[in-house]
Amino acid sequence: MIKKKIEQVNRLIKDVLAFEKIKKNTPEDTSKAVVVHINNHTLYHRFFYLLLKFYKLAGYNVYYPMDFAKFRNIRNKERYLSLLVREENFLIVNTKYQPENYIEITDEMFSPDYFSSYFENENRTDDVFHIPMSFHPFMYHYGIWNYEVDLNKKRCNSIFCYGNFDAQAYLDIKRTEFSVIPRTELLSYFKNQQNFISLSGKLELFEKIKEGSMERKYAFAIKEHFALPMEDVRETLSYFNFYLCCPGVVMPLCHNVIEAMSVGTIPLIQKEYAEVMYPNLVNKVNAIIFDDIGNLDSILNEVFDISETEILKMRKNVLQYFQDNLTPDSVVEHINESIKNKKLIYLQAEHRSVKFIR
């Protein structure tokens, strides 16, 4: 009991000191400003951090007036949300600083009911805007999201996939309304293919690329066997023509597809997944889309025979999609336009968004 009390006092002291420090943040020399009046920050967790981080990366001063209670709530909650107040020189919380001209964002502008367009409104999006999926939050936090990558290197005409394939965690999606194939089942399917390969690390990957034995392969970098540092993700993806998009834990969307598209690696993606990305991905324009496992068989019989001309055309479209829709600048531009036009803005809330599906 005494130990717990001491820990609580120590945390309180650390929080007080951190709050006094953040109150000293001052605006940077820019006329671009966003003022945040949102109380539902815990509803959106990581995606709220990403929303404000995108404004910061787009060159805005981010004003988020808050008292000590809200500061503590943010600082000691979910780890990605806490980055809002743990990052250096991010937020301006002191109310004595107020810009003359600014974009204002409020709770009423946003909804976590992200998938209602798909399930209830025939995927019509004329009057709404879906803030798209993004890289993993740490990529922005550590400033590695825009590392320069050589996009003109010769690529392997193979399908690459990386990530966690934990059987327990990634079967949760089967208990939702989505009909996407869970990543564990996709892995099982590809394991039965003749050209499947499970990579043991970057050294093996680059040796196989050098010797020319990585062509027409289904190459998986499974987290348990292949440690891929976050700073190397985009560079590794850029060695391949195609990326197999596996769904997340409880929804199709996962940050891996965005990381692949950022380097022009063409998504091989299931139809439902492609249709909850906004704007929707289009088959043979900026993605290769399959309906189900049966359809995947026929796709795989053809994908490696797509001409180099068509590959280059699709790669260009993928990169253009990323620039137009997925960079911090483009996302902020679309959000501001939506605010101006009084459109409802859907912001991901992961598990909470899925619970809205009726």
mmCIF file of C-alpha atoms in Angstrom:
data_model
loop_
_atom_site.group_PDB
_atom_site.id
_atom_site.type_symbol
_atom_site.label_atom_id
_atom_site.label_comp_id
_atom_site.label_asym_id
_atom_site.label_seq_id
_atom_site.Cartn_x
_atom_site.Cartn_y
_atom_site.Cartn_z
ATOM 1 C CA MET A 1 0.000 0.000 0.000
ATOM 2 C CA ILE A 2 2.801 2.408 0.945
ATOM 3 C CA LYS A 3 4.749 1.519 -2.198
ATOM 4 C CA LYS A 4 1.698 2.201 -4.346
ATOM 5 C CA LYS A 5 1.152 5.542 -2.627
ATOM 6 C CA ILE A 6 4.775 6.525 -3.240
ATOM 7 C CA GLU A 7 4.443 5.597 -6.935
ATOM 8 C CA GLN A 8 1.298 7.721 -7.232
ATOM 9 C CA VAL A 9 3.051 10.717 -5.626
ATOM 10 C CA ASN A 10 6.076 10.284 -7.906
ATOM 11 C CA ARG A 11 3.858 10.152 -10.971
ATOM 12 C CA LEU A 12 1.992 13.255 -9.839
ATOM 13 C CA ILE A 13 5.264 15.138 -9.391
ATOM 14 C CA LYS A 14 6.489 14.063 -12.838
ATOM 15 C CA ASP A 15 3.172 15.128 -14.372
ATOM 16 C CA VAL A 16 3.290 18.526 -12.674
ATOM 17 C CA LEU A 17 6.818 19.141 -13.938
ATOM 18 C CA ALA A 18 5.898 17.977 -17.446
ATOM 19 C CA PHE A 19 2.833 20.234 -17.491
ATOM 20 C CA GLU A 20 4.884 23.244 -16.429
ATOM 21 C CA LYS A 21 7.346 22.439 -19.204
ATOM 22 C CA ILE A 22 4.743 22.105 -21.949
ATOM 23 C CA LYS A 23 3.142 25.404 -20.936
ATOM 24 C CA LYS A 24 6.385 27.086 -22.014
ATOM 25 C CA ASN A 25 5.940 25.958 -25.647
ATOM 26 C CA THR A 26 5.599 28.998 -27.906
ATOM 27 C CA PRO A 27 4.284 29.374 -31.477
ATOM 28 C CA GLU A 28 6.651 29.007 -34.391
ATOM 29 C CA ASP A 29 6.954 31.750 -36.977
ATOM 30 C CA THR A 30 4.124 30.733 -39.290
ATOM 31 C CA SER A 31 0.678 32.097 -40.071
ATOM 32 C CA LYS A 32 -0.822 28.606 -40.302
ATOM 33 C CA ALA A 33 -2.661 27.623 -37.129
ATOM 34 C CA VAL A 34 -5.169 25.049 -35.938
ATOM 35 C CA VAL A 35 -7.049 25.434 -32.664
ATOM 36 C CA VAL A 36 -8.278 22.202 -31.099
ATOM 37 C CA HIS A 37 -11.465 22.113 -29.037
ATOM 38 C CA ILE A 38 -11.929 18.369 -28.700
ATOM 39 C CA ASN A 39 -12.814 16.489 -25.518
ATOM 40 C CA ASN A 40 -13.303 13.039 -27.078
ATOM 41 C CA HIS A 41 -9.575 12.480 -27.506
ATOM 42 C CA THR A 42 -9.624 9.086 -25.773
ATOM 43 C CA LEU A 43 -12.282 7.841 -28.194
ATOM 44 C CA TYR A 44 -9.890 8.027 -31.142
ATOM 45 C CA HIS A 45 -6.602 7.175 -29.379
ATOM 46 C CA ARG A 46 -3.754 6.850 -31.925
ATOM 47 C CA PHE A 47 -5.791 8.371 -34.712
ATOM 48 C CA PHE A 48 -6.291 11.576 -32.747
ATOM 49 C CA TYR A 49 -2.530 11.819 -32.269
ATOM 50 C CA LEU A 50 -2.113 11.285 -36.027
ATOM 51 C CA LEU A 51 -4.697 13.968 -36.827
ATOM 52 C CA LEU A 52 -2.823 16.619 -34.860
ATOM 53 C CA LYS A 53 0.584 15.313 -35.932
ATOM 54 C CA PHE A 54 -0.415 15.754 -39.575
ATOM 55 C CA TYR A 55 -1.265 19.380 -38.918
ATOM 56 C CA LYS A 56 2.120 19.834 -37.251
ATOM 57 C CA LEU A 57 3.948 18.158 -40.144
ATOM 58 C CA ALA A 58 1.990 20.331 -42.588
ATOM 59 C CA GLY A 59 3.534 23.396 -40.961
ATOM 60 C CA TYR A 60 0.791 24.440 -38.544
ATOM 61 C CA ASN A 61 1.075 25.686 -35.004
ATOM 62 C CA VAL A 62 -1.193 23.351 -33.051
ATOM 63 C CA TYR A 63 -3.051 25.094 -30.198
ATOM 64 C CA TYR A 64 -4.736 22.745 -27.748
ATOM 65 C CA PRO A 65 -5.743 24.637 -24.590
ATOM 66 C CA MET A 66 -5.987 22.257 -21.654
ATOM 67 C CA ASP A 67 -5.937 22.173 -17.898
ATOM 68 C CA PHE A 68 -3.822 19.873 -15.757
ATOM 69 C CA ALA A 69 -6.563 17.215 -15.517
ATOM 70 C CA LYS A 70 -6.809 16.841 -19.302
ATOM 71 C CA PHE A 71 -3.024 16.898 -19.611
ATOM 72 C CA ARG A 72 -2.705 14.016 -17.134
ATOM 73 C CA ASN A 73 -5.480 12.109 -18.880
ATOM 74 C CA ILE A 74 -3.664 12.334 -22.207
ATOM 75 C CA ARG A 75 -0.180 11.749 -20.784
ATOM 76 C CA ASN A 76 -1.070 8.584 -18.868
ATOM 77 C CA LYS A 77 -3.534 6.921 -21.232
ATOM 78 C CA GLU A 78 -2.884 4.998 -24.451
ATOM 79 C CA ARG A 79 0.776 5.130 -25.500
ATOM 80 C CA TYR A 80 0.264 6.674 -28.933
ATOM 81 C CA LEU A 81 -2.216 9.256 -27.656
ATOM 82 C CA SER A 82 0.290 10.237 -24.966
ATOM 83 C CA LEU A 83 2.764 11.261 -27.670
ATOM 84 C CA LEU A 84 0.714 14.441 -28.021
ATOM 85 C CA VAL A 85 2.149 15.769 -24.779
ATOM 86 C CA ARG A 86 5.379 13.784 -24.637
ATOM 87 C CA GLU A 87 6.833 15.053 -27.909
ATOM 88 C CA GLU A 88 9.038 18.121 -27.716
ATOM 89 C CA ASN A 89 7.581 21.419 -28.955
ATOM 90 C CA PHE A 90 4.425 19.855 -30.375
ATOM 91 C CA LEU A 91 1.381 21.427 -28.730
ATOM 92 C CA ILE A 92 0.795 24.949 -27.503
ATOM 93 C CA VAL A 93 -1.411 24.506 -24.435
ATOM 94 C CA ASN A 94 -1.006 27.850 -22.720
ATOM 95 C CA THR A 95 -4.154 29.936 -23.249
ATOM 96 C CA LYS A 96 -2.181 33.194 -23.356
ATOM 97 C CA TYR A 97 -1.161 32.262 -26.901
ATOM 98 C CA GLN A 98 -4.069 32.631 -29.317
ATOM 99 C CA PRO A 99 -3.696 33.162 -33.079
ATOM 100 C CA GLU A 100 -5.750 35.739 -34.966
ATOM 101 C CA ASN A 101 -6.569 33.487 -37.912
ATOM 102 C CA TYR A 102 -6.931 29.750 -37.582
ATOM 103 C CA ILE A 103 -8.675 26.533 -38.506
ATOM 104 C CA GLU A 104 -10.816 25.274 -35.634
ATOM 105 C CA ILE A 105 -11.604 21.616 -35.061
ATOM 106 C CA THR A 106 -14.310 20.527 -32.625
ATOM 107 C CA ASP A 107 -15.935 17.284 -31.473
ATOM 108 C CA GLU A 108 -19.025 17.949 -33.576
ATOM 109 C CA MET A 109 -17.039 17.868 -36.818
ATOM 110 C CA PHE A 110 -15.894 14.277 -36.331
ATOM 111 C CA SER A 111 -17.480 10.854 -36.071
ATOM 112 C CA PRO A 112 -15.968 7.452 -35.249
ATOM 113 C CA ASP A 113 -18.655 5.688 -37.332
ATOM 114 C CA TYR A 114 -16.043 5.162 -40.037
ATOM 115 C CA PHE A 115 -17.603 2.239 -41.870
ATOM 116 C CA SER A 116 -21.202 3.484 -42.131
ATOM 117 C CA SER A 117 -20.649 4.632 -45.716
ATOM 118 C CA TYR A 118 -19.680 1.112 -46.731
ATOM 119 C CA PHE A 119 -22.299 -0.838 -44.799
ATOM 120 C CA GLU A 120 -25.253 1.559 -44.866
ATOM 121 C CA ASN A 121 -24.878 4.124 -47.651
ATOM 122 C CA GLU A 122 -23.676 2.076 -50.635
ATOM 123 C CA ASN A 123 -20.252 3.595 -50.091
ATOM 124 C CA ARG A 124 -21.372 7.070 -51.146
ATOM 125 C CA THR A 125 -18.998 9.718 -49.858
ATOM 126 C CA ASP A 126 -20.173 12.963 -51.499
ATOM 127 C CA ASP A 127 -21.093 14.625 -48.204
ATOM 128 C CA VAL A 128 -18.446 13.095 -45.942
ATOM 129 C CA PHE A 129 -14.680 12.747 -45.736
ATOM 130 C CA HIS A 130 -12.826 9.729 -44.389
ATOM 131 C CA ILE A 131 -9.438 10.553 -42.902
ATOM 132 C CA PRO A 132 -7.358 7.771 -44.459
ATOM 133 C CA MET A 133 -5.187 5.171 -42.830
ATOM 134 C CA SER A 134 -1.579 6.209 -42.268
ATOM 135 C CA PHE A 135 1.836 4.803 -41.439
ATOM 136 C CA HIS A 136 2.466 3.377 -38.009
ATOM 137 C CA PRO A 137 2.389 6.322 -35.525
ATOM 138 C CA PHE A 138 6.013 5.803 -34.517
ATOM 139 C CA MET A 139 7.126 6.525 -38.081
ATOM 140 C CA TYR A 140 5.926 10.103 -37.657
ATOM 141 C CA HIS A 141 7.006 10.327 -34.034
ATOM 142 C CA TYR A 142 10.587 9.337 -34.842
ATOM 143 C CA GLY A 143 10.674 11.345 -38.072
ATOM 144 C CA ILE A 144 11.340 8.356 -40.338
ATOM 145 C CA TRP A 145 8.123 8.516 -42.376
ATOM 146 C CA ASN A 146 9.742 10.473 -45.215
ATOM 147 C CA TYR A 147 13.214 8.913 -45.382
ATOM 148 C CA GLU A 148 14.415 9.143 -48.968
ATOM 149 C CA VAL A 149 14.071 5.875 -50.868
ATOM 150 C CA ASP A 150 15.399 5.094 -54.343
ATOM 151 C CA LEU A 151 12.266 4.382 -56.366
ATOM 152 C CA ASN A 152 14.098 3.701 -59.624
ATOM 153 C CA LYS A 153 15.977 0.572 -58.577
ATOM 154 C CA LYS A 154 15.306 -2.698 -60.369
ATOM 155 C CA ARG A 155 12.583 -4.539 -58.485
ATOM 156 C CA CYS A 156 11.844 -8.194 -57.885
ATOM 157 C CA ASN A 157 8.824 -9.357 -59.841
ATOM 158 C CA SER A 158 7.473 -10.942 -56.660
ATOM 159 C CA ILE A 159 4.784 -10.482 -54.034
ATOM 160 C CA PHE A 160 6.111 -9.370 -50.656
ATOM 161 C CA CYS A 161 4.345 -9.415 -47.304
ATOM 162 C CA TYR A 162 5.553 -8.600 -43.811
ATOM 163 C CA GLY A 163 4.070 -8.352 -40.335
ATOM 164 C CA ASN A 164 2.689 -10.181 -37.339
ATOM 165 C CA PHE A 165 0.755 -13.390 -38.017
ATOM 166 C CA ASP A 166 -0.227 -14.262 -34.453
ATOM 167 C CA ALA A 167 -3.075 -16.764 -34.773
ATOM 168 C CA GLN A 168 -4.981 -15.604 -31.703
ATOM 169 C CA ALA A 169 -4.945 -11.844 -32.318
ATOM 170 C CA TYR A 170 -5.687 -11.878 -36.015
ATOM 171 C CA LEU A 171 -8.745 -14.113 -35.917
ATOM 172 C CA ASP A 172 -10.803 -11.409 -34.158
ATOM 173 C CA ILE A 173 -11.851 -10.009 -37.515
ATOM 174 C CA LYS A 174 -13.933 -13.159 -38.117
ATOM 175 C CA ARG A 175 -16.217 -11.986 -35.319
ATOM 176 C CA THR A 176 -16.990 -8.728 -37.148
ATOM 177 C CA GLU A 177 -19.241 -7.926 -40.112
ATOM 178 C CA PHE A 178 -16.291 -7.823 -42.488
ATOM 179 C CA SER A 179 -15.814 -10.669 -44.942
ATOM 180 C CA VAL A 180 -12.108 -10.212 -45.621
ATOM 181 C CA ILE A 181 -9.820 -13.211 -45.377
ATOM 182 C CA PRO A 182 -7.861 -13.065 -42.074
ATOM 183 C CA ARG A 183 -4.111 -12.743 -42.470
ATOM 184 C CA THR A 184 -3.532 -16.117 -40.822
ATOM 185 C CA GLU A 185 -5.623 -17.791 -43.540
ATOM 186 C CA LEU A 186 -3.811 -15.856 -46.261
ATOM 187 C CA LEU A 187 -0.513 -17.096 -44.844
ATOM 188 C CA SER A 188 -1.799 -20.691 -44.825
ATOM 189 C CA TYR A 189 -2.930 -20.328 -48.434
ATOM 190 C CA PHE A 190 0.418 -18.995 -49.647
ATOM 191 C CA LYS A 191 2.383 -21.585 -47.668
ATOM 192 C CA ASN A 192 0.792 -24.197 -49.906
ATOM 193 C CA GLN A 193 2.010 -22.487 -53.069
ATOM 194 C CA GLN A 194 5.117 -23.776 -54.810
ATOM 195 C CA ASN A 195 6.910 -20.417 -54.870
ATOM 196 C CA PHE A 196 6.321 -19.523 -51.212
ATOM 197 C CA ILE A 197 9.361 -18.444 -49.217
ATOM 198 C CA SER A 198 9.632 -17.405 -45.564
ATOM 199 C CA LEU A 199 12.568 -15.041 -45.212
ATOM 200 C CA SER A 200 14.833 -15.228 -42.167
ATOM 201 C CA GLY A 201 16.211 -11.692 -42.386
ATOM 202 C CA LYS A 202 17.512 -8.870 -44.525
ATOM 203 C CA LEU A 203 20.803 -10.634 -45.193
ATOM 204 C CA GLU A 204 19.041 -13.605 -46.769
ATOM 205 C CA LEU A 205 16.727 -11.293 -48.710
ATOM 206 C CA PHE A 206 19.546 -9.256 -50.247
ATOM 207 C CA GLU A 207 21.610 -12.366 -51.005
ATOM 208 C CA LYS A 208 18.670 -13.831 -52.925
ATOM 209 C CA ILE A 209 18.087 -10.556 -54.750
ATOM 210 C CA LYS A 210 21.780 -10.410 -55.701
ATOM 211 C CA GLU A 211 21.822 -13.976 -57.004
ATOM 212 C CA GLY A 212 18.554 -13.464 -58.903
ATOM 213 C CA SER A 213 16.552 -16.115 -57.051
ATOM 214 C CA MET A 214 13.806 -13.799 -55.748
ATOM 215 C CA GLU A 215 11.820 -13.625 -58.986
ATOM 216 C CA ARG A 216 8.173 -14.791 -59.101
ATOM 217 C CA LYS A 217 8.121 -15.598 -55.399
ATOM 218 C CA TYR A 218 5.593 -15.153 -52.592
ATOM 219 C CA ALA A 219 8.042 -13.724 -50.076
ATOM 220 C CA PHE A 220 6.901 -13.405 -46.459
ATOM 221 C CA ALA A 221 8.808 -11.595 -43.710
ATOM 222 C CA ILE A 222 7.025 -13.037 -40.679
ATOM 223 C CA LYS A 223 7.704 -10.996 -37.558
ATOM 224 C CA GLU A 224 8.646 -14.022 -35.444
ATOM 225 C CA HIS A 225 11.422 -14.960 -37.913
ATOM 226 C CA PHE A 226 12.299 -11.679 -39.630
ATOM 227 C CA ALA A 227 13.008 -8.623 -37.498
ATOM 228 C CA LEU A 228 12.380 -5.654 -39.781
ATOM 229 C CA PRO A 229 13.295 -2.367 -38.064
ATOM 230 C CA MET A 230 10.746 0.352 -38.674
ATOM 231 C CA GLU A 231 13.315 2.600 -40.324
ATOM 232 C CA ASP A 232 13.980 -0.140 -42.935
ATOM 233 C CA VAL A 233 10.353 -0.950 -43.791
ATOM 234 C CA ARG A 234 9.866 1.386 -46.754
ATOM 235 C CA GLU A 235 13.307 0.671 -48.207
ATOM 236 C CA THR A 236 12.632 -3.089 -48.059
ATOM 237 C CA LEU A 237 9.208 -2.686 -49.662
ATOM 238 C CA SER A 238 10.753 -0.747 -52.535
ATOM 239 C CA TYR A 239 12.548 -3.878 -53.794
ATOM 240 C CA PHE A 240 9.260 -5.499 -54.873
ATOM 241 C CA ASN A 241 6.608 -4.981 -57.545
ATOM 242 C CA PHE A 242 3.696 -6.138 -55.375
ATOM 243 C CA TYR A 243 2.629 -6.119 -51.753
ATOM 244 C CA LEU A 244 0.046 -8.516 -50.286
ATOM 245 C CA CYS A 245 -2.279 -6.438 -48.097
ATOM 246 C CA CYS A 246 -3.359 -8.388 -45.032
ATOM 247 C CA PRO A 247 -6.202 -7.033 -42.873
ATOM 248 C CA GLY A 248 -5.710 -5.734 -39.350
ATOM 249 C CA VAL A 249 -6.975 -7.199 -36.103
ATOM 250 C CA VAL A 250 -10.642 -6.148 -36.289
ATOM 251 C CA MET A 251 -10.893 -4.289 -39.605
ATOM 252 C CA PRO A 252 -9.451 -4.533 -43.095
ATOM 253 C CA LEU A 253 -7.346 -1.369 -42.740
ATOM 254 C CA CYS A 254 -3.735 -1.734 -41.664
ATOM 255 C CA HIS A 255 -0.804 0.677 -41.837
ATOM 256 C CA ASN A 256 1.277 -1.706 -43.990
ATOM 257 C CA VAL A 257 -0.603 -0.877 -47.198
ATOM 258 C CA ILE A 258 0.161 2.833 -46.800
ATOM 259 C CA GLU A 259 3.846 2.126 -46.240
ATOM 260 C CA ALA A 260 3.889 -0.009 -49.410
ATOM 261 C CA MET A 261 2.117 2.599 -51.512
ATOM 262 C CA SER A 262 4.515 5.315 -50.356
ATOM 263 C CA VAL A 263 7.280 3.625 -52.380
ATOM 264 C CA GLY A 264 5.115 2.635 -55.345
ATOM 265 C CA THR A 265 4.751 -1.038 -54.428
ATOM 266 C CA ILE A 266 1.453 -2.147 -55.943
ATOM 267 C CA PRO A 267 -1.156 -3.473 -53.482
ATOM 268 C CA LEU A 268 -2.506 -6.970 -54.028
ATOM 269 C CA ILE A 269 -5.669 -6.471 -52.054
ATOM 270 C CA GLN A 270 -9.087 -7.998 -51.438
ATOM 271 C CA LYS A 271 -12.096 -6.129 -52.848
ATOM 272 C CA GLU A 272 -13.704 -5.244 -49.512
ATOM 273 C CA TYR A 273 -10.393 -3.911 -48.234
ATOM 274 C CA ALA A 274 -9.951 -1.759 -51.351
ATOM 275 C CA GLU A 275 -13.466 -0.372 -50.913
ATOM 276 C CA VAL A 276 -12.934 0.898 -47.370
ATOM 277 C CA MET A 277 -9.934 2.877 -48.495
ATOM 278 C CA TYR A 278 -10.986 6.338 -49.592
ATOM 279 C CA PRO A 279 -10.781 7.101 -52.466
ATOM 280 C CA ASN A 280 -11.351 3.432 -53.322
ATOM 281 C CA LEU A 281 -8.486 1.618 -54.974
ATOM 282 C CA VAL A 282 -9.153 0.574 -58.572
ATOM 283 C CA ASN A 283 -8.219 -2.754 -60.108
ATOM 284 C CA LYS A 284 -5.306 -2.600 -62.580
ATOM 285 C CA VAL A 285 -5.058 1.159 -62.068
ATOM 286 C CA ASN A 286 -3.457 1.460 -58.624
ATOM 287 C CA ALA A 287 -3.974 -2.070 -57.277
ATOM 288 C CA ILE A 288 -4.516 -5.705 -58.166
ATOM 289 C CA ILE A 289 -7.835 -6.633 -56.585
ATOM 290 C CA PHE A 290 -9.156 -10.125 -55.832
ATOM 291 C CA ASP A 291 -12.597 -11.177 -54.584
ATOM 292 C CA ASP A 292 -11.819 -14.306 -52.581
ATOM 293 C CA ILE A 293 -9.439 -17.252 -52.346
ATOM 294 C CA GLY A 294 -10.844 -18.823 -55.512
ATOM 295 C CA ASN A 295 -10.322 -15.619 -57.442
ATOM 296 C CA LEU A 296 -6.830 -15.287 -55.965
ATOM 297 C CA ASP A 297 -5.835 -18.507 -57.739
ATOM 298 C CA SER A 298 -6.518 -16.995 -61.143
ATOM 299 C CA ILE A 299 -4.890 -13.662 -60.198
ATOM 300 C CA LEU A 300 -1.661 -15.413 -59.199
ATOM 301 C CA ASN A 301 -1.580 -17.233 -62.536
ATOM 302 C CA GLU A 302 -1.388 -13.870 -64.300
ATOM 303 C CA VAL A 303 0.227 -11.342 -61.983
ATOM 304 C CA PHE A 304 3.856 -12.123 -62.794
ATOM 305 C CA ASP A 305 3.159 -11.897 -66.526
ATOM 306 C CA ILE A 306 1.953 -8.303 -66.409
ATOM 307 C CA SER A 307 4.151 -6.315 -68.782
ATOM 308 C CA GLU A 308 6.829 -3.985 -67.458
ATOM 309 C CA THR A 309 5.023 -1.109 -69.180
ATOM 310 C CA GLU A 310 1.840 -1.828 -67.221
ATOM 311 C CA ILE A 311 3.789 -2.286 -63.992
ATOM 312 C CA LEU A 312 5.429 1.126 -64.410
ATOM 313 C CA LYS A 313 2.063 2.704 -65.194
ATOM 314 C CA MET A 314 0.442 1.228 -62.087
ATOM 315 C CA ARG A 315 3.441 2.177 -59.943
ATOM 316 C CA LYS A 316 3.122 5.771 -61.115
ATOM 317 C CA ASN A 317 -0.597 5.711 -60.221
ATOM 318 C CA VAL A 318 0.135 4.257 -56.776
ATOM 319 C CA LEU A 319 2.660 7.002 -56.053
ATOM 320 C CA GLN A 320 0.220 9.640 -57.300
ATOM 321 C CA TYR A 321 -2.528 8.236 -55.058
ATOM 322 C CA PHE A 322 -0.156 8.461 -52.110
ATOM 323 C CA GLN A 323 0.812 12.056 -52.888
ATOM 324 C CA ASP A 324 -2.779 13.160 -53.458
ATOM 325 C CA ASN A 325 -4.375 11.429 -50.485
ATOM 326 C CA LEU A 326 -1.984 10.047 -47.884
ATOM 327 C CA THR A 327 0.757 12.567 -47.127
ATOM 328 C CA PRO A 328 0.273 14.854 -44.110
ATOM 329 C CA ASP A 329 -0.041 17.880 -46.409
ATOM 330 C CA SER A 330 -2.703 16.281 -48.606
ATOM 331 C CA VAL A 331 -4.694 14.905 -45.651
ATOM 332 C CA VAL A 332 -4.734 18.314 -43.938
ATOM 333 C CA GLU A 333 -5.745 19.994 -47.177
ATOM 334 C CA HIS A 334 -8.706 17.604 -47.544
ATOM 335 C CA ILE A 335 -9.709 18.059 -43.895
ATOM 336 C CA ASN A 336 -9.665 21.852 -44.208
ATOM 337 C CA GLU A 337 -11.717 21.681 -47.385
ATOM 338 C CA SER A 338 -14.217 19.397 -45.645
ATOM 339 C CA ILE A 339 -14.503 21.826 -42.724
ATOM 340 C CA LYS A 340 -15.084 24.682 -45.157
ATOM 341 C CA ASN A 341 -17.828 22.716 -46.929
ATOM 342 C CA LYS A 342 -19.329 21.529 -43.625
ATOM 343 C CA LYS A 343 -18.798 17.862 -44.429
ATOM 344 C CA LEU A 344 -18.884 15.296 -41.646
ATOM 345 C CA ILE A 345 -15.368 13.949 -41.095
ATOM 346 C CA TYR A 346 -14.907 10.298 -40.195
ATOM 347 C CA LEU A 347 -11.921 9.632 -37.963
ATOM 348 C CA GLN A 348 -10.867 6.072 -37.197
ATOM 349 C CA ALA A 349 -11.378 4.719 -33.701
ATOM 350 C CA GLU A 350 -10.380 1.109 -34.517
ATOM 351 C CA HIS A 351 -12.333 -1.275 -32.208
ATOM 352 C CA ARG A 352 -14.809 1.481 -31.411
ATOM 353 C CA SER A 353 -15.447 2.151 -35.105
ATOM 354 C CA VAL A 354 -16.113 -1.528 -35.699
ATOM 355 C CA LYS A 355 -18.676 -1.578 -32.858
ATOM 356 C CA PHE A 356 -20.756 0.981 -34.751
ATOM 357 C CA ILE A 357 -21.356 -1.483 -37.603
ATOM 358 C CA ARG A 358 -24.971 -2.584 -37.610
#
